[in-house]
């Protein structure tokens, strides 16, 4: 994806002894930002050049530990690579960021890039893949975690679910109103906290239809399963039909039919009575009930970044 540069500015700092400087940046709008801070101010290599914090009492988010390199002349300290920051979803754009600069810096060059607008997948969103992924799930190029829609259960870290962990809480609460939970309680939050497992959709061998009732169609509920891959006809499903027969004086015949057996009892005069049994045909095996289909791998979004 293409990043756009938001800021490239050098600041001259005049900090007091043992008091860090604070650089304020306004107008940030994206959920992902990359920062690069560099300075000619020389200090030990384990120091961070800048730390990123946000307003609204959100806990401080530090850039990942970075390696500094020294160049002479002049002596220069810089981040080895861009530090990627994921902005909390509770922060509404545009937002303001503060860079807390350690007190020993007298000059700091700050570069900021913003990721292109990217909408995170919604918890419970389905995606079809043209390749197969493992049973542990799949992390896309943006770091979002998806689970194969093949049944199984989800729950908190202390549950006995197939998939468990804090990264599944949003998906759990999104599915809770519609999907089975062991001893379902009064709310999604209470069941999550109690470690109750929730059953995931299983789309193996199934097509998807939209919930509701179309014109002249049957009403279908979300998460409902129906239909079968094969089906054996019942008598009620067979078209109305008969097997005609006819008889005449001094003769008899049946049509159509093959392999049958019959007996004839001749009555007084010109009357006669015929009793017959037609032979059985067919074996009653189920027939293929599937529409033309293409098989893909369906995954369901957790809405969270995670790498199993």
PDB file of C-alpha atoms in Angstrom:
ATOM      1  CA  UNK A   1       0.000   0.000   0.000  1.00  0.00           C
ATOM      2  CA  UNK A   2       1.128   3.572  -0.647  1.00  0.00           C
ATOM      3  CA  UNK A   3       1.920   5.757   2.352  1.00  0.00           C
ATOM      4  CA  UNK A   4       1.621   9.552   2.175  1.00  0.00           C
ATOM      5  CA  UNK A   5       4.022  11.823   4.019  1.00  0.00           C
ATOM      6  CA  UNK A   6       2.229  14.011   6.515  1.00  0.00           C
ATOM      7  CA  UNK A   7       5.146  15.828   8.153  1.00  0.00           C
ATOM      8  CA  UNK A   8       8.877  16.394   7.660  1.00  0.00           C
ATOM      9  CA  UNK A   9      10.084  19.073  10.046  1.00  0.00           C
ATOM     10  CA  UNK A  10      13.178  19.831  12.105  1.00  0.00           C
ATOM     11  CA  UNK A  11      12.616  21.269  15.570  1.00  0.00           C
ATOM     12  CA  UNK A  12      15.127  23.298  17.575  1.00  0.00           C
ATOM     13  CA  UNK A  13      14.632  22.465  21.224  1.00  0.00           C
ATOM     14  CA  UNK A  14      15.628  24.360  24.359  1.00  0.00           C
ATOM     15  CA  UNK A  15      14.744  21.941  27.146  1.00  0.00           C
ATOM     16  CA  UNK A  16      15.355  22.527  30.804  1.00  0.00           C
ATOM     17  CA  UNK A  17      17.676  20.120  32.619  1.00  0.00           C
ATOM     18  CA  UNK A  18      15.970  16.778  33.238  1.00  0.00           C
ATOM     19  CA  UNK A  19      12.705  18.045  31.672  1.00  0.00           C
ATOM     20  CA  UNK A  20      11.578  16.445  28.415  1.00  0.00           C
ATOM     21  CA  UNK A  21      10.343  18.555  25.497  1.00  0.00           C
ATOM     22  CA  UNK A  22       6.895  18.040  24.004  1.00  0.00           C
ATOM     23  CA  UNK A  23       6.157  18.371  20.281  1.00  0.00           C
ATOM     24  CA  UNK A  24       2.496  18.675  19.316  1.00  0.00           C
ATOM     25  CA  UNK A  25       1.213  17.495  15.921  1.00  0.00           C
ATOM     26  CA  UNK A  26      -2.398  18.219  14.884  1.00  0.00           C
ATOM     27  CA  UNK A  27      -4.622  16.949  12.097  1.00  0.00           C
ATOM     28  CA  UNK A  28      -3.735  13.254  11.911  1.00  0.00           C
ATOM     29  CA  UNK A  29      -6.580  11.264  10.374  1.00  0.00           C
ATOM     30  CA  UNK A  30      -5.494   7.670   9.750  1.00  0.00           C
ATOM     31  CA  UNK A  31      -5.442   4.623  12.006  1.00  0.00           C
ATOM     32  CA  UNK A  32      -1.908   3.706  11.013  1.00  0.00           C
ATOM     33  CA  UNK A  33       1.004   6.122  11.178  1.00  0.00           C
ATOM     34  CA  UNK A  34       4.718   5.562  10.717  1.00  0.00           C
ATOM     35  CA  UNK A  35       7.240   7.788  12.465  1.00  0.00           C
ATOM     36  CA  UNK A  36      10.928   8.431  12.022  1.00  0.00           C
ATOM     37  CA  UNK A  37      12.806  10.597  14.510  1.00  0.00           C
ATOM     38  CA  UNK A  38      16.459  11.552  14.065  1.00  0.00           C
ATOM     39  CA  UNK A  39      18.814  13.944  15.786  1.00  0.00           C
ATOM     40  CA  UNK A  40      22.516  14.934  15.827  1.00  0.00           C
ATOM     41  CA  UNK A  41      22.349  14.934  19.618  1.00  0.00           C
ATOM     42  CA  UNK A  42      24.590  12.125  20.826  1.00  0.00           C
ATOM     43  CA  UNK A  43      23.480   9.793  23.593  1.00  0.00           C
ATOM     44  CA  UNK A  44      23.862   6.067  24.395  1.00  0.00           C
ATOM     45  CA  UNK A  45      22.403   3.787  21.739  1.00  0.00           C
ATOM     46  CA  UNK A  46      19.676   2.338  23.974  1.00  0.00           C
ATOM     47  CA  UNK A  47      17.808   5.641  24.235  1.00  0.00           C
ATOM     48  CA  UNK A  48      14.621   6.206  22.273  1.00  0.00           C
ATOM     49  CA  UNK A  49      14.534   9.335  20.146  1.00  0.00           C
ATOM     50  CA  UNK A  50      10.834   9.948  20.678  1.00  0.00           C
ATOM     51  CA  UNK A  51       7.823   8.417  22.358  1.00  0.00           C
ATOM     52  CA  UNK A  52       4.343   8.774  20.984  1.00  0.00           C
ATOM     53  CA  UNK A  53       1.413   9.498  23.271  1.00  0.00           C
ATOM     54  CA  UNK A  54      -2.197  10.410  22.604  1.00  0.00           C
ATOM     55  CA  UNK A  55      -4.771  12.634  24.227  1.00  0.00           C
ATOM     56  CA  UNK A  56      -8.026  11.543  25.881  1.00  0.00           C
ATOM     57  CA  UNK A  57      -6.302   9.581  28.644  1.00  0.00           C
ATOM     58  CA  UNK A  58      -5.262   6.809  26.296  1.00  0.00           C
ATOM     59  CA  UNK A  59      -2.256   4.908  27.643  1.00  0.00           C
ATOM     60  CA  UNK A  60       1.074   5.889  26.230  1.00  0.00           C
ATOM     61  CA  UNK A  61       2.096   3.942  23.154  1.00  0.00           C
ATOM     62  CA  UNK A  62       5.821   3.673  22.608  1.00  0.00           C
ATOM     63  CA  UNK A  63       7.466   2.946  19.309  1.00  0.00           C
ATOM     64  CA  UNK A  64       8.941  -0.524  19.147  1.00  0.00           C
ATOM     65  CA  UNK A  65      12.535  -0.925  20.395  1.00  0.00           C
ATOM     66  CA  UNK A  66      14.835   0.425  17.701  1.00  0.00           C
ATOM     67  CA  UNK A  67      18.518   0.352  16.933  1.00  0.00           C
ATOM     68  CA  UNK A  68      20.407   3.608  16.669  1.00  0.00           C
ATOM     69  CA  UNK A  69      23.388   4.198  14.396  1.00  0.00           C
ATOM     70  CA  UNK A  70      26.191   6.712  14.884  1.00  0.00           C
ATOM     71  CA  UNK A  71      27.713   8.699  12.017  1.00  0.00           C
ATOM     72  CA  UNK A  72      30.691  11.085  12.168  1.00  0.00           C
ATOM     73  CA  UNK A  73      30.868  13.916  11.495  1.00  0.00           C
ATOM     74  CA  UNK A  74      28.429  14.918  12.814  1.00  0.00           C
ATOM     75  CA  UNK A  75      27.398  12.270  15.314  1.00  0.00           C
ATOM     76  CA  UNK A  76      23.853  11.239  14.470  1.00  0.00           C
ATOM     77  CA  UNK A  77      21.276   9.053  16.222  1.00  0.00           C
ATOM     78  CA  UNK A  78      18.311   7.753  14.258  1.00  0.00           C
ATOM     79  CA  UNK A  79      15.698   5.043  14.209  1.00  0.00           C
ATOM     80  CA  UNK A  80      16.806   2.074  12.177  1.00  0.00           C
ATOM     81  CA  UNK A  81      13.432   1.899  10.440  1.00  0.00           C
ATOM     82  CA  UNK A  82       9.979   3.426  10.567  1.00  0.00           C
ATOM     83  CA  UNK A  83       7.988   2.627  13.698  1.00  0.00           C
ATOM     84  CA  UNK A  84       4.427   1.617  12.882  1.00  0.00           C
ATOM     85  CA  UNK A  85       1.796   2.849  15.324  1.00  0.00           C
ATOM     86  CA  UNK A  86      -1.755   1.491  15.434  1.00  0.00           C
ATOM     87  CA  UNK A  87      -4.058   4.252  16.640  1.00  0.00           C
ATOM     88  CA  UNK A  88      -6.741   3.099  19.141  1.00  0.00           C
ATOM     89  CA  UNK A  89     -10.239   2.824  17.664  1.00  0.00           C
ATOM     90  CA  UNK A  90     -11.593   4.950  20.513  1.00  0.00           C
ATOM     91  CA  UNK A  91      -9.816   7.977  19.065  1.00  0.00           C
ATOM     92  CA  UNK A  92     -11.942   9.873  16.541  1.00  0.00           C
ATOM     93  CA  UNK A  93     -10.088  11.536  13.615  1.00  0.00           C
ATOM     94  CA  UNK A  94      -8.782  14.133  13.248  1.00  0.00           C
ATOM     95  CA  UNK A  95      -6.663  13.607  16.355  1.00  0.00           C
ATOM     96  CA  UNK A  96      -3.640  15.183  17.995  1.00  0.00           C
ATOM     97  CA  UNK A  97      -0.373  13.436  18.805  1.00  0.00           C
ATOM     98  CA  UNK A  98       2.365  14.414  21.225  1.00  0.00           C
ATOM     99  CA  UNK A  99       5.997  13.412  20.833  1.00  0.00           C
ATOM    100  CA  UNK A 100       7.817  13.454  24.124  1.00  0.00           C
ATOM    101  CA  UNK A 101      11.476  14.153  23.380  1.00  0.00           C
ATOM    102  CA  UNK A 102      14.132  13.254  25.982  1.00  0.00           C
ATOM    103  CA  UNK A 103      15.663  16.310  27.621  1.00  0.00           C
ATOM    104  CA  UNK A 104      19.144  15.883  26.148  1.00  0.00           C
ATOM    105  CA  UNK A 105      17.996  16.605  22.569  1.00  0.00           C
ATOM    106  CA  UNK A 106      18.570  20.119  21.240  1.00  0.00           C
ATOM    107  CA  UNK A 107      17.413  19.307  17.719  1.00  0.00           C
ATOM    108  CA  UNK A 108      14.990  16.745  16.355  1.00  0.00           C
ATOM    109  CA  UNK A 109      13.851  15.940  12.838  1.00  0.00           C
ATOM    110  CA  UNK A 110      10.402  14.366  12.853  1.00  0.00           C
ATOM    111  CA  UNK A 111       8.943  12.572   9.827  1.00  0.00           C
ATOM    112  CA  UNK A 112       5.414  11.145   9.815  1.00  0.00           C
ATOM    113  CA  UNK A 113       3.670   9.057   7.163  1.00  0.00           C
ATOM    114  CA  UNK A 114       0.023   8.042   7.134  1.00  0.00           C
ATOM    115  CA  UNK A 115      -1.330   4.819   5.685  1.00  0.00           C
ATOM    116  CA  UNK A 116      -3.990   5.029   2.984  1.00  0.00           C
ATOM    117  CA  UNK A 117      -7.550   4.871   4.231  1.00  0.00           C
ATOM    118  CA  UNK A 118      -8.143   1.268   5.145  1.00  0.00           C
ATOM    119  CA  UNK A 119     -11.310  -0.079   6.661  1.00  0.00           C
ATOM    120  CA  UNK A 120     -10.760  -2.882   9.133  1.00  0.00           C
ATOM    121  CA  UNK A 121     -12.896  -5.984   8.514  1.00  0.00           C
ATOM    122  CA  UNK A 122     -15.972  -6.184  10.703  1.00  0.00           C
ATOM    123  CA  UNK A 123     -16.107  -9.000  13.260  1.00  0.00           C
ATOM    124  CA  UNK A 124     -18.144 -11.762  11.631  1.00  0.00           C
ATOM    125  CA  UNK A 125     -17.436 -10.676   8.053  1.00  0.00           C
ATOM    126  CA  UNK A 126     -17.012 -13.550   5.575  1.00  0.00           C
ATOM    127  CA  UNK A 127     -14.302 -13.652   2.918  1.00  0.00           C
ATOM    128  CA  UNK A 128     -13.746 -16.286   0.228  1.00  0.00           C
ATOM    129  CA  UNK A 129     -10.154 -17.238  -0.612  1.00  0.00           C
ATOM    130  CA  UNK A 130      -8.954 -19.056  -3.722  1.00  0.00           C
ATOM    131  CA  UNK A 131      -6.389 -20.923  -1.633  1.00  0.00           C
ATOM    132  CA  UNK A 132      -6.545 -23.062   1.476  1.00  0.00           C
ATOM    133  CA  UNK A 133      -5.370 -21.922   4.919  1.00  0.00           C
ATOM    134  CA  UNK A 134      -4.489 -23.943   7.978  1.00  0.00           C
ATOM    135  CA  UNK A 135      -6.789 -24.803  10.833  1.00  0.00           C
ATOM    136  CA  UNK A 136      -5.061 -22.198  13.041  1.00  0.00           C
ATOM    137  CA  UNK A 137      -6.474 -19.380  10.895  1.00  0.00           C
ATOM    138  CA  UNK A 138      -5.036 -16.733   8.588  1.00  0.00           C
ATOM    139  CA  UNK A 139      -3.498 -13.285   9.078  1.00  0.00           C
ATOM    140  CA  UNK A 140      -3.933 -10.976   6.075  1.00  0.00           C
ATOM    141  CA  UNK A 141      -1.381  -8.463   4.762  1.00  0.00           C
ATOM    142  CA  UNK A 142      -2.755  -5.788   7.089  1.00  0.00           C
ATOM    143  CA  UNK A 143      -2.344  -7.979  10.156  1.00  0.00           C
ATOM    144  CA  UNK A 144      -6.031  -8.832  10.660  1.00  0.00           C
ATOM    145  CA  UNK A 145      -6.799 -12.351  11.846  1.00  0.00           C
ATOM    146  CA  UNK A 146      -9.396 -14.600  10.186  1.00  0.00           C
ATOM    147  CA  UNK A 147     -10.674 -18.034  11.251  1.00  0.00           C
ATOM    148  CA  UNK A 148     -11.723 -20.731   8.786  1.00  0.00           C
ATOM    149  CA  UNK A 149     -15.522 -21.044   8.883  1.00  0.00           C
ATOM    150  CA  UNK A 150     -15.430 -24.773   9.585  1.00  0.00           C
ATOM    151  CA  UNK A 151     -17.151 -25.067  12.939  1.00  0.00           C
ATOM    152  CA  UNK A 152     -15.213 -25.153  16.174  1.00  0.00           C
ATOM    153  CA  UNK A 153     -15.748 -22.812  19.107  1.00  0.00           C
ATOM    154  CA  UNK A 154     -14.342 -19.544  20.465  1.00  0.00           C
ATOM    155  CA  UNK A 155     -14.015 -18.224  24.004  1.00  0.00           C
ATOM    156  CA  UNK A 156     -11.754 -16.403  26.424  1.00  0.00           C
ATOM    157  CA  UNK A 157      -8.295 -17.620  27.404  1.00  0.00           C
ATOM    158  CA  UNK A 158      -9.639 -19.702  30.282  1.00  0.00           C
ATOM    159  CA  UNK A 159     -12.305 -21.485  28.257  1.00  0.00           C
ATOM    160  CA  UNK A 160     -12.167 -24.921  26.655  1.00  0.00           C
ATOM    161  CA  UNK A 161     -12.928 -23.472  23.204  1.00  0.00           C
ATOM    162  CA  UNK A 162     -11.113 -24.518  20.036  1.00  0.00           C
ATOM    163  CA  UNK A 163      -9.921 -20.931  19.539  1.00  0.00           C
ATOM    164  CA  UNK A 164      -9.408 -18.739  22.578  1.00  0.00           C
ATOM    165  CA  UNK A 165      -7.917 -15.421  23.541  1.00  0.00           C
ATOM    166  CA  UNK A 166      -8.668 -11.743  24.015  1.00  0.00           C
ATOM    167  CA  UNK A 167      -8.406 -11.115  20.260  1.00  0.00           C
ATOM    168  CA  UNK A 168     -11.665 -13.084  19.817  1.00  0.00           C
ATOM    169  CA  UNK A 169     -13.848 -11.066  22.185  1.00  0.00           C
ATOM    170  CA  UNK A 170     -15.287  -8.738  19.520  1.00  0.00           C
ATOM    171  CA  UNK A 171     -16.183 -11.671  17.267  1.00  0.00           C
ATOM    172  CA  UNK A 172     -17.732 -13.524  20.211  1.00  0.00           C
ATOM    173  CA  UNK A 173     -19.981 -10.595  21.095  1.00  0.00           C
ATOM    174  CA  UNK A 174     -20.967 -10.013  17.452  1.00  0.00           C
ATOM    175  CA  UNK A 175     -22.063 -13.637  16.976  1.00  0.00           C
ATOM    176  CA  UNK A 176     -23.552 -14.206  20.431  1.00  0.00           C
ATOM    177  CA  UNK A 177     -27.166 -13.161  19.617  1.00  0.00           C
ATOM    178  CA  UNK A 178     -27.414 -15.671  16.758  1.00  0.00           C
ATOM    179  CA  UNK A 179     -25.142 -18.641  17.434  1.00  0.00           C
ATOM    180  CA  UNK A 180     -25.201 -21.420  20.044  1.00  0.00           C
ATOM    181  CA  UNK A 181     -23.468 -20.915  23.395  1.00  0.00           C
ATOM    182  CA  UNK A 182     -23.184 -23.607  26.051  1.00  0.00           C
ATOM    183  CA  UNK A 183     -25.752 -22.733  28.777  1.00  0.00           C
ATOM    184  CA  UNK A 184     -26.407 -19.322  27.234  1.00  0.00           C
ATOM    185  CA  UNK A 185     -26.792 -16.572  29.810  1.00  0.00           C
ATOM    186  CA  UNK A 186     -28.313 -13.104  29.817  1.00  0.00           C
ATOM    187  CA  UNK A 187     -25.614 -11.243  27.882  1.00  0.00           C
ATOM    188  CA  UNK A 188     -22.608 -11.725  25.642  1.00  0.00           C
ATOM    189  CA  UNK A 189     -20.316 -10.038  28.162  1.00  0.00           C
ATOM    190  CA  UNK A 190     -21.361 -12.306  31.023  1.00  0.00           C
ATOM    191  CA  UNK A 191     -20.965 -15.451  28.914  1.00  0.00           C
ATOM    192  CA  UNK A 192     -17.565 -14.297  27.646  1.00  0.00           C
ATOM    193  CA  UNK A 193     -16.354 -13.580  31.168  1.00  0.00           C
ATOM    194  CA  UNK A 194     -17.696 -16.949  32.335  1.00  0.00           C
ATOM    195  CA  UNK A 195     -15.631 -18.773  29.715  1.00  0.00           C
ATOM    196  CA  UNK A 196     -18.602 -20.229  27.841  1.00  0.00           C
ATOM    197  CA  UNK A 197     -17.741 -21.489  24.360  1.00  0.00           C
ATOM    198  CA  UNK A 198     -19.620 -20.157  21.314  1.00  0.00           C
ATOM    199  CA  UNK A 199     -20.048 -22.337  18.223  1.00  0.00           C
ATOM    200  CA  UNK A 200     -18.741 -20.851  14.974  1.00  0.00           C
ATOM    201  CA  UNK A 201     -20.504 -21.123  11.602  1.00  0.00           C
ATOM    202  CA  UNK A 202     -19.605 -24.213   9.592  1.00  0.00           C
ATOM    203  CA  UNK A 203     -19.790 -23.470   5.857  1.00  0.00           C
ATOM    204  CA  UNK A 204     -18.152 -26.649   4.615  1.00  0.00           C
ATOM    205  CA  UNK A 205     -20.226 -27.991   1.726  1.00  0.00           C
ATOM    206  CA  UNK A 206     -22.786 -25.172   1.999  1.00  0.00           C
ATOM    207  CA  UNK A 207     -23.844 -22.174  -0.041  1.00  0.00           C
ATOM    208  CA  UNK A 208     -24.918 -18.908   1.586  1.00  0.00           C
ATOM    209  CA  UNK A 209     -28.258 -17.154   1.236  1.00  0.00           C
ATOM    210  CA  UNK A 210     -29.475 -13.853   2.674  1.00  0.00           C
ATOM    211  CA  UNK A 211     -31.714 -13.934   5.732  1.00  0.00           C
ATOM    212  CA  UNK A 212     -35.291 -12.716   5.411  1.00  0.00           C
ATOM    213  CA  UNK A 213     -38.225 -13.516   3.146  1.00  0.00           C
ATOM    214  CA  UNK A 214     -38.171 -12.737  -0.552  1.00  0.00           C
ATOM    215  CA  UNK A 215     -41.333 -12.468  -2.606  1.00  0.00           C
ATOM    216  CA  UNK A 216     -42.995 -15.872  -2.710  1.00  0.00           C
ATOM    217  CA  UNK A 217     -40.153 -17.462  -0.747  1.00  0.00           C
ATOM    218  CA  UNK A 218     -39.783 -18.997   2.693  1.00  0.00           C
ATOM    219  CA  UNK A 219     -38.602 -16.806   5.562  1.00  0.00           C
ATOM    220  CA  UNK A 220     -35.053 -17.688   6.630  1.00  0.00           C
ATOM    221  CA  UNK A 221     -33.366 -16.715   9.895  1.00  0.00           C
ATOM    222  CA  UNK A 222     -29.731 -15.684  10.340  1.00  0.00           C
ATOM    223  CA  UNK A 223     -27.468 -18.680  11.121  1.00  0.00           C
ATOM    224  CA  UNK A 224     -30.173 -21.153  10.031  1.00  0.00           C
ATOM    225  CA  UNK A 225     -28.943 -24.285   8.240  1.00  0.00           C
ATOM    226  CA  UNK A 226     -31.055 -26.234   5.766  1.00  0.00           C
ATOM    227  CA  UNK A 227     -30.864 -28.425   2.689  1.00  0.00           C
ATOM    228  CA  UNK A 228     -28.959 -31.615   1.945  1.00  0.00           C
ATOM    229  CA  UNK A 229     -26.242 -32.676  -0.488  1.00  0.00           C
ATOM    230  CA  UNK A 230     -28.196 -35.785  -1.515  1.00  0.00           C
ATOM    231  CA  UNK A 231     -31.862 -36.759  -1.309  1.00  0.00           C
ATOM    232  CA  UNK A 232     -33.983 -39.913  -1.674  1.00  0.00           C
ATOM    233  CA  UNK A 233     -37.443 -39.433  -3.153  1.00  0.00           C
ATOM    234  CA  UNK A 234     -40.444 -40.252  -1.024  1.00  0.00           C
ATOM    235  CA  UNK A 235     -43.796 -41.474  -2.316  1.00  0.00           C
ATOM    236  CA  UNK A 236     -45.301 -38.068  -1.603  1.00  0.00           C
ATOM    237  CA  UNK A 237     -42.696 -36.420  -3.843  1.00  0.00           C
ATOM    238  CA  UNK A 238     -43.365 -38.655  -6.847  1.00  0.00           C
ATOM    239  CA  UNK A 239     -45.608 -37.284  -9.621  1.00  0.00           C
ATOM    240  CA  UNK A 240     -49.149 -38.633  -9.689  1.00  0.00           C
ATOM    241  CA  UNK A 241     -49.223 -41.629 -12.058  1.00  0.00           C
ATOM    242  CA  UNK A 242     -50.712 -45.084 -12.646  1.00  0.00           C
ATOM    243  CA  UNK A 243     -49.796 -48.357 -14.336  1.00  0.00           C
ATOM    244  CA  UNK A 244     -52.716 -49.113 -16.677  1.00  0.00           C
ATOM    245  CA  UNK A 245     -53.886 -52.639 -17.505  1.00  0.00           C
ATOM    246  CA  UNK A 246     -56.652 -54.086 -19.666  1.00  0.00           C
ATOM    247  CA  UNK A 247     -58.242 -57.487 -20.217  1.00  0.00           C
ATOM    248  CA  UNK A 248     -60.731 -58.932 -22.716  1.00  0.00           C
ATOM    249  CA  UNK A 249     -62.842 -62.039 -23.186  1.00  0.00           C
ATOM    250  CA  UNK A 250     -60.694 -65.079 -23.644  1.00  0.00           C
ATOM    251  CA  UNK A 251     -57.487 -63.008 -23.412  1.00  0.00           C
ATOM    252  CA  UNK A 252     -55.653 -60.583 -21.212  1.00  0.00           C
ATOM    253  CA  UNK A 253     -52.752 -58.213 -21.383  1.00  0.00           C
ATOM    254  CA  UNK A 254     -50.939 -55.661 -19.222  1.00  0.00           C
ATOM    255  CA  UNK A 255     -49.274 -52.545 -20.510  1.00  0.00           C
ATOM    256  CA  UNK A 256     -46.819 -51.176 -19.916  1.00  0.00           C
ATOM    257  CA  UNK A 257     -44.570 -53.264 -17.683  1.00  0.00           C
ATOM    258  CA  UNK A 258     -41.824 -55.812 -17.676  1.00  0.00           C
ATOM    259  CA  UNK A 259     -40.691 -58.583 -15.423  1.00  0.00           C
ATOM    260  CA  UNK A 260     -44.144 -58.808 -13.800  1.00  0.00           C
ATOM    261  CA  UNK A 261     -46.103 -61.796 -12.636  1.00  0.00           C
ATOM    262  CA  UNK A 262     -49.844 -62.384 -12.727  1.00  0.00           C
ATOM    263  CA  UNK A 263     -52.561 -64.936 -12.217  1.00  0.00           C
ATOM    264  CA  UNK A 264     -55.872 -65.247 -13.994  1.00  0.00           C
ATOM    265  CA  UNK A 265     -59.091 -66.604 -12.494  1.00  0.00           C
ATOM    266  CA  UNK A 266     -61.864 -67.279 -15.012  1.00  0.00           C
ATOM    267  CA  UNK A 267     -65.382 -66.603 -13.800  1.00  0.00           C
ATOM    268  CA  UNK A 268     -68.735 -67.891 -15.025  1.00  0.00           C
ATOM    269  CA  UNK A 269     -69.825 -66.953 -18.481  1.00  0.00           C
ATOM    270  CA  UNK A 270     -67.730 -64.411 -20.258  1.00  0.00           C
ATOM    271  CA  UNK A 271     -66.486 -62.758 -17.114  1.00  0.00           C
ATOM    272  CA  UNK A 272     -63.019 -63.175 -15.717  1.00  0.00           C
ATOM    273  CA  UNK A 273     -60.921 -61.674 -12.953  1.00  0.00           C
ATOM    274  CA  UNK A 274     -57.197 -60.905 -13.214  1.00  0.00           C
ATOM    275  CA  UNK A 275     -54.811 -60.463 -10.288  1.00  0.00           C
ATOM    276  CA  UNK A 276     -51.261 -59.284 -11.027  1.00  0.00           C
ATOM    277  CA  UNK A 277     -48.098 -57.896  -9.430  1.00  0.00           C
ATOM    278  CA  UNK A 278     -45.740 -55.659 -11.374  1.00  0.00           C
ATOM    279  CA  UNK A 279     -42.015 -56.151 -10.914  1.00  0.00           C
ATOM    280  CA  UNK A 280     -39.893 -53.741  -8.882  1.00  0.00           C
ATOM    281  CA  UNK A 281     -37.553 -51.266 -10.608  1.00  0.00           C
ATOM    282  CA  UNK A 282     -34.978 -48.855  -9.126  1.00  0.00           C
ATOM    283  CA  UNK A 283     -32.947 -49.135  -5.935  1.00  0.00           C
ATOM    284  CA  UNK A 284     -34.050 -46.151  -3.829  1.00  0.00           C
ATOM    285  CA  UNK A 285     -30.548 -44.672  -3.661  1.00  0.00           C
ATOM    286  CA  UNK A 286     -30.241 -40.916  -2.909  1.00  0.00           C
ATOM    287  CA  UNK A 287     -29.593 -38.641  -5.878  1.00  0.00           C
ATOM    288  CA  UNK A 288     -27.233 -35.657  -6.160  1.00  0.00           C
ATOM    289  CA  UNK A 289     -29.062 -32.546  -4.999  1.00  0.00           C
ATOM    290  CA  UNK A 290     -26.324 -29.935  -5.555  1.00  0.00           C
ATOM    291  CA  UNK A 291     -26.312 -26.972  -7.895  1.00  0.00           C
ATOM    292  CA  UNK A 292     -23.187 -26.362 -10.020  1.00  0.00           C
ATOM    293  CA  UNK A 293     -20.641 -25.140  -7.474  1.00  0.00           C
ATOM    294  CA  UNK A 294     -17.075 -23.875  -7.088  1.00  0.00           C
ATOM    295  CA  UNK A 295     -15.167 -24.705  -3.917  1.00  0.00           C
ATOM    296  CA  UNK A 296     -13.234 -21.978  -2.072  1.00  0.00           C
ATOM    297  CA  UNK A 297     -11.938 -21.436   1.459  1.00  0.00           C
ATOM    298  CA  UNK A 298     -14.298 -19.264   3.516  1.00  0.00           C
ATOM    299  CA  UNK A 299     -12.868 -17.403   6.503  1.00  0.00           C
ATOM    300  CA  UNK A 300     -14.568 -15.236   9.122  1.00  0.00           C
ATOM    301  CA  UNK A 301     -13.052 -11.991  10.424  1.00  0.00           C
ATOM    302  CA  UNK A 302     -12.237 -11.452  14.072  1.00  0.00           C
ATOM    303  CA  UNK A 303     -11.820  -7.701  13.485  1.00  0.00           C
ATOM    304  CA  UNK A 304      -8.538  -7.778  15.415  1.00  0.00           C
ATOM    305  CA  UNK A 305      -4.873  -7.859  14.495  1.00  0.00           C
ATOM    306  CA  UNK A 306      -3.285 -11.096  15.619  1.00  0.00           C
ATOM    307  CA  UNK A 307      -0.635 -13.531  14.447  1.00  0.00           C
ATOM    308  CA  UNK A 308      -1.122 -17.090  15.736  1.00  0.00           C
TER     309      UNK A 308
END
